[in-house]
Amino acid sequence: MANPAENTLSEVLAAYAFAGEVVGAARFGQGHINDTFCVYTQTAEGDCVRYILQRMSAAAFKHPDQLMQNIVGVTDYLRDLIEKDGGDAARETMTVLRTKNGAAYFTDSEGGAWRVYPFVENTLCLQKAETPELFYASAKAFGNFQRMLKDYPADTLFETIEKFHDTENRLANFEKALAADKLGRAKDCAPEIAFVKAHAADCSVALEALRAGRLPLRVTHNDTKLNNILIDKDTGEGICVIDLDTVMPGLSINDFGDSIRFGANHSAEDERDLSKVNFDLPLFDIYTKGFLEGAAGTLTDAEKEYLPWGAKLMTLECGIRFLTDYLEGDTYFKIHRDGQNLDRCRTQFKLVRDMEARWDEMAAVVKKYS
Ligand code: ADP
Ligand code: GN1
Ligand code: MG
């Protein structure tokens, strides 16, 4: 387990020249991966200026230097596009705040890698789709993100997490964790293990299409859950895509699918009462509409046809990842209670079952907007 991020907070804060004097820092947000803090500063004029300070997860990211090169490259590129388009780049993309030494990140005395972004104020970050309109707004913004990066030089991006959405590899890792069963937890999750085994062939569907040249590799976000987008409080529009740690070559259907996985239902990702976990077709409908509008003609016919697969595979894969982490002792996803990763896995598999039951309707929705 990594040391608590609080250990080195003061040396990290000292490495940055903030707009004002630091008056406090507190844990912030509900991400599963990084240690995120909000830093509160006060300027000489008495204004409060906030920042997001993060220690990047050492379990997830082996090369923070490469990761930050990706983020600086992508945000610089987006900033240019937004400015050319007359937009407000400081709100519509993230900005990496340099350290006093001009570096994109800071390494503390324990080896932890940290970075700072100005806080994008007057925004909402949602943990679930509170209204269909807000979900639609997120869809447009993620679709637009795809469009804006369509000409980004993919070969300049590092693979920050190897085989991130390689579902076949996720399955293989699950099998290894199950064979090792190092904490003796497999006995608690026989139905979930059986579910994975019954879905083993599905894990190859998107990869087969990629290998066959039916689906193109693009620059994608790869972690498009609803709490990775900031929505303008005044306009209700999705304005800023955040959590760019996994921007790298990938499949557009996965960006679509991961948003559906997280947002097209009315329950929390770790809901224990599975009767409350139901795939919501109207939310799928509105997201599809928004994503395709935002992507504005970027996607091929084959990509559109595979969108339901994106939804099912991202949900299945995420469930497999939660189950693998549960079997391995919760070393990757942050947990706040025992069994939380198994609970998360169960919601994902319930959603996969729902999608399977509504497969033809999902295909019809996509067709309607294609
Ligand atoms: P993780 O990888 O752990 O999910 P994120 O980069 O998504 O970390 O950040 C966690 C949370 O912090 C987000 O869900 C959001 O609430 C908040 N956040 C991150 N960056 C910003 C920002 N620039 N402005 C405002 N809030 C932010
Ligand atoms: C993680 O970082 P966060 O909390 O936005 C994970 C995603 C999972 C998601 C499940 C880098 O997203 O892949 O889909 O949890 N991010 C990484 O909620 O592994
Ligand atoms: Mg996040």
Short mmCIF file of C-alpha atoms in Angstrom, two decimals, residues 16-348:
data_model
loop_
_atom_site.label_atom_id
_atom_site.label_comp_id
_atom_site.label_asym_id
_atom_site.label_seq_id
_atom_site.Cartn_x
_atom_site.Cartn_y
_atom_site.Cartn_z
CA TYR A 16 4.37 25.59 -6.34
CA ALA A 17 3.88 29.36 -6.70
CA PHE A 18 0.11 29.65 -6.23
CA ALA A 19 -1.82 32.86 -6.92
CA GLY A 20 -2.21 33.44 -3.19
CA GLU A 21 -1.13 32.13 0.17
CA VAL A 22 -2.18 28.54 0.88
CA VAL A 23 -4.85 28.54 3.60
CA GLY A 24 -5.82 24.88 3.45
CA ALA A 25 -5.92 21.64 1.50
CA ALA A 26 -8.52 18.89 1.79
CA ARG A 27 -9.29 15.62 0.06
CA PHE A 28 -11.64 16.16 -2.83
CA GLY A 29 -13.82 14.32 -5.35
CA GLN A 30 -14.74 10.69 -5.82
CA GLY A 31 -12.11 9.35 -8.20
CA HIS A 32 -10.99 5.75 -7.64
CA ILE A 33 -7.37 6.17 -8.68
CA ASN A 34 -5.44 9.30 -7.72
CA ASP A 35 -5.16 11.06 -4.36
CA THR A 36 -6.96 14.31 -5.07
CA PHE A 37 -6.92 17.46 -2.92
CA CYS A 38 -8.46 20.87 -3.28
CA VAL A 39 -5.98 23.59 -2.34
CA TYR A 40 -7.45 26.85 -1.07
CA THR A 41 -5.39 30.01 -1.43
CA GLN A 42 -6.05 33.63 -0.61
CA THR A 43 -4.64 36.46 -2.71
CA ALA A 44 -3.39 39.80 -1.36
CA GLU A 45 -6.71 41.27 -2.58
CA GLY A 46 -8.60 38.77 -0.43
CA ASP A 47 -9.84 36.56 -3.27
CA CYS A 48 -10.02 32.81 -2.81
CA VAL A 49 -8.32 30.90 -5.63
CA ARG A 50 -8.61 27.10 -5.68
CA TYR A 51 -6.50 24.40 -7.29
CA ILE A 52 -6.71 20.66 -7.80
CA LEU A 53 -3.62 18.92 -6.47
CA GLN A 54 -3.14 15.22 -7.21
CA ARG A 55 -0.71 12.53 -6.34
CA MET A 56 -0.82 10.23 -9.33
CA SER A 57 -1.49 6.63 -8.42
CA ALA A 58 1.75 4.66 -8.40
CA ALA A 59 -0.25 1.44 -8.67
CA ALA A 60 -1.87 2.61 -11.90
CA PHE A 61 0.82 4.74 -13.52
CA LYS A 62 4.39 3.48 -13.79
CA HIS A 63 5.74 6.45 -15.80
CA PRO A 64 4.44 9.81 -14.52
CA ASP A 65 6.88 11.62 -16.83
CA GLN A 66 5.30 10.05 -19.90
CA LEU A 67 1.83 10.53 -18.51
CA MET A 68 2.41 14.26 -17.97
CA GLN A 69 3.95 14.62 -21.44
CA ASN A 70 0.70 13.20 -22.84
CA ILE A 71 -1.42 15.59 -20.79
CA VAL A 72 0.63 18.67 -21.64
CA GLY A 73 0.60 17.71 -25.33
CA VAL A 74 -3.14 17.10 -25.46
CA THR A 75 -4.16 20.15 -23.41
CA ASP A 76 -1.87 22.45 -25.44
CA TYR A 77 -3.41 21.10 -28.62
CA LEU A 78 -6.96 21.53 -27.30
CA ARG A 79 -6.16 25.05 -26.05
CA ASP A 80 -5.10 26.08 -29.58
CA LEU A 81 -8.24 24.64 -31.13
CA ILE A 82 -10.51 26.23 -28.54
CA GLU A 83 -8.85 29.64 -28.91
CA LYS A 84 -9.09 29.48 -32.70
CA ASP A 85 -12.76 28.75 -32.25
CA GLY A 86 -13.19 31.78 -29.97
CA GLY A 87 -13.73 29.68 -26.83
CA ASP A 88 -12.54 30.22 -23.26
CA ALA A 89 -9.60 27.81 -23.09
CA ALA A 90 -9.07 28.31 -19.35
CA ARG A 91 -12.49 26.77 -18.71
CA GLU A 92 -12.78 24.40 -21.63
CA THR A 93 -9.60 22.42 -21.10
CA MET A 94 -7.33 21.75 -18.19
CA THR A 95 -4.10 23.67 -17.65
CA VAL A 96 -1.06 22.13 -16.01
CA LEU A 97 0.40 24.51 -13.41
CA ARG A 98 4.20 24.36 -13.52
CA THR A 99 6.28 23.95 -10.39
CA LYS A 100 8.56 26.78 -9.25
CA ASN A 101 11.24 24.96 -11.28
CA GLY A 102 9.11 24.96 -14.40
CA ALA A 103 8.35 21.21 -14.33
CA ALA A 104 4.99 19.68 -15.24
CA TYR A 105 5.02 17.61 -12.04
CA PHE A 106 6.80 17.33 -8.71
CA THR A 107 8.37 14.27 -7.15
CA ASP A 108 8.26 14.23 -3.34
CA SER A 109 10.81 12.76 -0.94
CA GLU A 110 8.91 9.44 -0.87
CA GLY A 111 8.94 9.16 -4.65
CA GLY A 112 5.30 10.23 -5.09
CA ALA A 113 4.53 12.15 -8.31
CA TRP A 114 2.22 15.16 -8.01
CA ARG A 115 0.61 17.70 -10.35
CA VAL A 116 -1.58 20.77 -10.04
CA TYR A 117 -4.40 22.16 -12.17
CA PRO A 118 -6.31 25.41 -11.64
CA PHE A 119 -9.78 24.54 -10.34
CA VAL A 120 -12.38 25.11 -13.06
CA GLU A 121 -14.91 27.12 -11.05
CA ASN A 122 -18.68 27.38 -11.34
CA THR A 123 -18.98 23.82 -12.58
CA LEU A 124 -20.82 20.66 -11.54
CA CYS A 125 -19.18 17.26 -11.33
CA LEU A 126 -21.93 14.64 -11.19
CA GLN A 127 -21.79 11.19 -9.63
CA LYS A 128 -24.91 10.16 -11.52
CA ALA A 129 -27.12 11.47 -14.30
CA GLU A 130 -29.40 13.75 -12.30
CA THR A 131 -31.41 14.70 -15.35
CA PRO A 132 -31.47 13.42 -18.95
CA GLU A 133 -30.47 16.93 -20.08
CA LEU A 134 -27.26 16.83 -18.04
CA PHE A 135 -26.45 13.36 -19.36
CA TYR A 136 -27.03 14.64 -22.89
CA ALA A 137 -24.70 17.56 -22.17
CA SER A 138 -21.97 15.15 -21.07
CA ALA A 139 -22.50 13.05 -24.21
CA LYS A 140 -22.09 16.05 -26.48
CA ALA A 141 -18.91 17.05 -24.71
CA PHE A 142 -17.36 13.58 -24.88
CA GLY A 143 -18.37 13.26 -28.55
CA ASN A 144 -16.86 16.68 -29.20
CA PHE A 145 -13.65 15.64 -27.40
CA GLN A 146 -13.40 12.75 -29.84
CA ARG A 147 -13.92 15.13 -32.76
CA MET A 148 -11.36 17.66 -31.53
CA LEU A 149 -8.67 15.00 -31.21
CA LYS A 150 -9.34 13.33 -34.55
CA ASP A 151 -6.14 14.72 -36.10
CA TYR A 152 -3.98 14.56 -32.98
CA PRO A 153 -0.74 12.69 -33.77
CA ALA A 154 -1.46 9.39 -32.06
CA ASP A 155 2.13 8.18 -32.38
CA THR A 156 3.31 10.91 -29.98
CA LEU A 157 1.22 9.47 -27.14
CA PHE A 158 2.68 7.08 -24.60
CA GLU A 159 0.59 4.10 -23.51
CA THR A 160 0.16 5.20 -19.87
CA ILE A 161 -1.38 1.89 -18.84
CA GLU A 162 -0.45 -1.02 -21.01
CA LYS A 163 -3.35 -2.89 -22.62
CA PHE A 164 -5.81 -0.67 -20.78
CA HIS A 165 -8.94 -1.66 -22.71
CA ASP A 166 -7.57 -4.94 -24.01
CA THR A 167 -10.50 -6.97 -22.73
CA GLU A 168 -8.83 -10.26 -23.65
CA ASN A 169 -5.90 -9.31 -21.44
CA ARG A 170 -8.26 -8.23 -18.64
CA LEU A 171 -9.80 -11.70 -18.86
CA ALA A 172 -6.37 -13.34 -18.73
CA ASN A 173 -5.46 -11.26 -15.65
CA PHE A 174 -8.70 -12.30 -14.00
CA GLU A 175 -7.88 -15.95 -14.67
CA LYS A 176 -4.45 -15.50 -13.09
CA ALA A 177 -5.94 -13.85 -10.01
CA LEU A 178 -8.50 -16.61 -9.73
CA ALA A 179 -5.88 -19.35 -10.04
CA ALA A 180 -3.81 -17.68 -7.31
CA ASP A 181 -6.82 -16.82 -5.12
CA LYS A 182 -4.30 -15.48 -2.65
CA LEU A 183 -6.83 -14.31 -0.06
CA GLY A 184 -9.23 -17.23 -0.43
CA ARG A 185 -11.96 -14.90 -1.69
CA ALA A 186 -13.03 -16.94 -4.73
CA LYS A 187 -15.48 -18.87 -2.57
CA ASP A 188 -17.47 -15.65 -2.01
CA CYS A 189 -18.02 -14.96 -5.67
CA ALA A 190 -18.88 -18.19 -7.48
CA PRO A 191 -21.78 -16.66 -9.51
CA GLU A 192 -19.59 -13.76 -10.65
CA ILE A 193 -16.78 -16.13 -11.65
CA ALA A 194 -19.26 -18.21 -13.63
CA PHE A 195 -20.55 -15.03 -15.29
CA VAL A 196 -17.07 -14.13 -16.51
CA LYS A 197 -16.46 -17.62 -17.85
CA ALA A 198 -19.78 -17.56 -19.70
CA HIS A 199 -18.78 -14.26 -21.31
CA ALA A 200 -15.21 -15.15 -22.25
CA ALA A 201 -15.92 -15.12 -26.00
CA ASP A 202 -17.43 -11.61 -25.82
CA CYS A 203 -14.11 -10.26 -24.61
CA SER A 204 -12.73 -10.65 -28.14
CA VAL A 205 -15.50 -8.96 -30.13
CA ALA A 206 -14.11 -5.40 -30.35
CA LEU A 207 -10.51 -6.55 -30.59
CA GLU A 208 -11.40 -8.90 -33.45
CA ALA A 209 -13.07 -6.00 -35.26
CA LEU A 210 -9.96 -3.89 -34.71
CA ARG A 211 -7.67 -6.65 -35.92
CA ALA A 212 -9.85 -7.16 -38.99
CA GLY A 213 -9.66 -3.45 -39.79
CA ARG A 214 -13.39 -2.90 -39.26
CA LEU A 215 -12.84 -0.49 -36.36
CA PRO A 216 -10.17 2.25 -36.56
CA LEU A 217 -7.74 3.13 -33.80
CA ARG A 218 -8.24 6.74 -32.71
CA VAL A 219 -7.05 9.06 -29.96
CA THR A 220 -9.55 8.41 -27.21
CA HIS A 221 -10.10 9.37 -23.57
CA ASN A 222 -10.63 5.84 -22.27
CA ASP A 223 -12.21 6.82 -18.94
CA THR A 224 -15.37 8.68 -19.88
CA LYS A 225 -17.42 8.38 -16.75
CA LEU A 226 -19.72 11.19 -15.84
CA ASN A 227 -17.53 12.45 -13.02
CA ASN A 228 -14.73 12.99 -15.53
CA ILE A 229 -16.51 15.95 -17.07
CA LEU A 230 -17.25 19.38 -15.67
CA ILE A 231 -20.62 20.94 -16.47
CA ASP A 232 -21.10 24.70 -16.48
CA LYS A 233 -23.43 25.58 -13.59
CA ASP A 234 -25.05 28.45 -15.50
CA THR A 235 -25.53 26.96 -18.95
CA GLY A 236 -25.79 23.23 -18.09
CA GLU A 237 -23.32 22.49 -20.90
CA GLY A 238 -20.48 19.98 -20.58
CA ILE A 239 -17.53 22.31 -20.83
CA CYS A 240 -14.36 20.59 -19.70
CA VAL A 241 -13.27 16.98 -20.06
CA ILE A 242 -10.98 16.09 -17.17
CA ASP A 243 -9.01 13.05 -15.96
CA LEU A 244 -6.81 12.86 -19.04
CA ASP A 245 -4.50 10.20 -17.58
CA THR A 246 -5.58 7.57 -20.05
CA VAL A 247 -5.80 9.60 -23.25
CA MET A 248 -4.10 7.32 -25.75
CA PRO A 249 -4.87 5.34 -28.88
CA GLY A 250 -8.10 3.40 -28.44
CA LEU A 251 -11.57 2.67 -29.77
CA SER A 252 -14.30 5.31 -30.01
CA ILE A 253 -16.88 2.69 -29.02
CA ASN A 254 -15.10 2.32 -25.69
CA ASP A 255 -15.43 6.04 -24.93
CA PHE A 256 -19.11 5.80 -25.74
CA GLY A 257 -19.47 2.56 -23.82
CA ASP A 258 -17.77 3.61 -20.62
CA SER A 259 -20.15 6.57 -20.29
CA ILE A 260 -23.13 4.26 -20.76
CA ARG A 261 -21.75 1.83 -18.20
CA PHE A 262 -21.56 4.51 -15.55
CA GLY A 263 -24.36 6.88 -16.43
CA ALA A 264 -27.23 5.03 -18.12
CA ASN A 265 -28.76 3.83 -14.85
CA HIS A 266 -30.02 5.38 -11.63
CA SER A 267 -27.82 3.67 -9.09
CA ALA A 268 -24.38 4.05 -7.59
CA GLU A 269 -21.57 1.95 -9.01
CA ASP A 270 -21.31 0.10 -5.67
CA GLU A 271 -25.06 -0.24 -4.95
CA ARG A 272 -25.69 -3.38 -2.91
CA ASP A 273 -29.41 -3.66 -3.67
CA LEU A 274 -29.29 -4.99 -7.23
CA SER A 275 -33.04 -4.45 -7.67
CA LYS A 276 -32.14 -0.76 -7.92
CA VAL A 277 -29.56 -1.35 -10.64
CA ASN A 278 -31.26 -1.19 -14.01
CA PHE A 279 -29.98 -0.22 -17.44
CA ASP A 280 -32.05 2.77 -18.56
CA LEU A 281 -32.87 2.75 -22.28
CA PRO A 282 -34.09 6.40 -22.44
CA LEU A 283 -30.74 7.49 -20.96
CA PHE A 284 -28.97 5.29 -23.52
CA ASP A 285 -31.05 6.99 -26.20
CA ILE A 286 -30.24 10.52 -25.13
CA TYR A 287 -26.54 9.75 -24.68
CA THR A 288 -26.35 8.20 -28.15
CA LYS A 289 -27.96 11.30 -29.64
CA GLY A 290 -25.57 13.64 -27.83
CA PHE A 291 -22.42 11.62 -28.50
CA LEU A 292 -23.11 11.37 -32.23
CA GLU A 293 -23.98 15.08 -32.41
CA GLY A 294 -20.79 15.97 -30.56
CA ALA A 295 -18.66 13.66 -32.73
CA ALA A 296 -20.25 15.46 -35.70
CA GLY A 297 -19.61 12.95 -38.45
CA THR A 298 -16.27 11.71 -37.13
CA LEU A 299 -17.42 8.11 -36.66
CA THR A 300 -17.60 5.52 -39.43
CA ASP A 301 -20.70 3.40 -40.06
CA ALA A 302 -18.96 0.41 -38.51
CA GLU A 303 -18.13 2.36 -35.37
CA LYS A 304 -21.77 3.38 -35.02
CA GLU A 305 -22.92 -0.18 -35.55
CA TYR A 306 -20.59 -1.38 -32.77
CA LEU A 307 -21.74 1.22 -30.20
CA PRO A 308 -23.95 -1.26 -28.29
CA TRP A 309 -20.91 -3.54 -28.11
CA GLY A 310 -18.90 -0.67 -26.68
CA ALA A 311 -21.50 -0.31 -23.92
CA LYS A 312 -21.63 -4.01 -23.12
CA LEU A 313 -17.90 -4.59 -23.31
CA MET A 314 -16.89 -1.63 -21.17
CA THR A 315 -19.40 -2.77 -18.54
CA LEU A 316 -18.26 -6.37 -18.69
CA GLU A 317 -14.59 -5.39 -18.65
CA CYS A 318 -15.04 -3.04 -15.72
CA GLY A 319 -16.85 -5.77 -13.78
CA ILE A 320 -13.99 -8.16 -14.54
CA ARG A 321 -11.48 -5.55 -13.35
CA PHE A 322 -13.37 -4.97 -10.08
CA LEU A 323 -13.59 -8.73 -9.51
CA THR A 324 -9.88 -9.20 -10.27
CA ASP A 325 -8.99 -6.44 -7.80
CA TYR A 326 -11.26 -8.02 -5.18
CA LEU A 327 -9.48 -11.38 -5.65
CA GLU A 328 -6.08 -9.68 -5.49
CA GLY A 329 -6.84 -7.79 -2.29
CA ASP A 330 -8.07 -4.36 -3.49
CA THR A 331 -4.70 -3.01 -4.58
CA TYR A 332 -5.86 -0.91 -7.55
CA PHE A 333 -9.28 0.71 -7.01
CA LYS A 334 -9.63 2.73 -3.81
CA ILE A 335 -12.16 1.14 -1.44
CA HIS A 336 -13.93 2.67 1.53
CA ARG A 337 -15.41 -0.55 2.93
CA ASP A 338 -14.79 -4.30 2.76
CA GLY A 339 -16.29 -6.01 -0.23
CA GLN A 340 -16.77 -2.77 -2.16
CA ASN A 341 -15.01 -4.03 -5.28
CA LEU A 342 -17.19 -7.16 -5.28
CA ASP A 343 -20.29 -4.97 -4.93
CA ARG A 344 -19.04 -2.85 -7.84
CA CYS A 345 -18.51 -5.99 -9.91
CA ARG A 346 -22.06 -7.16 -9.20
CA THR A 347 -23.64 -3.92 -10.41
CA GLN A 348 -21.65 -4.14 -13.63
#
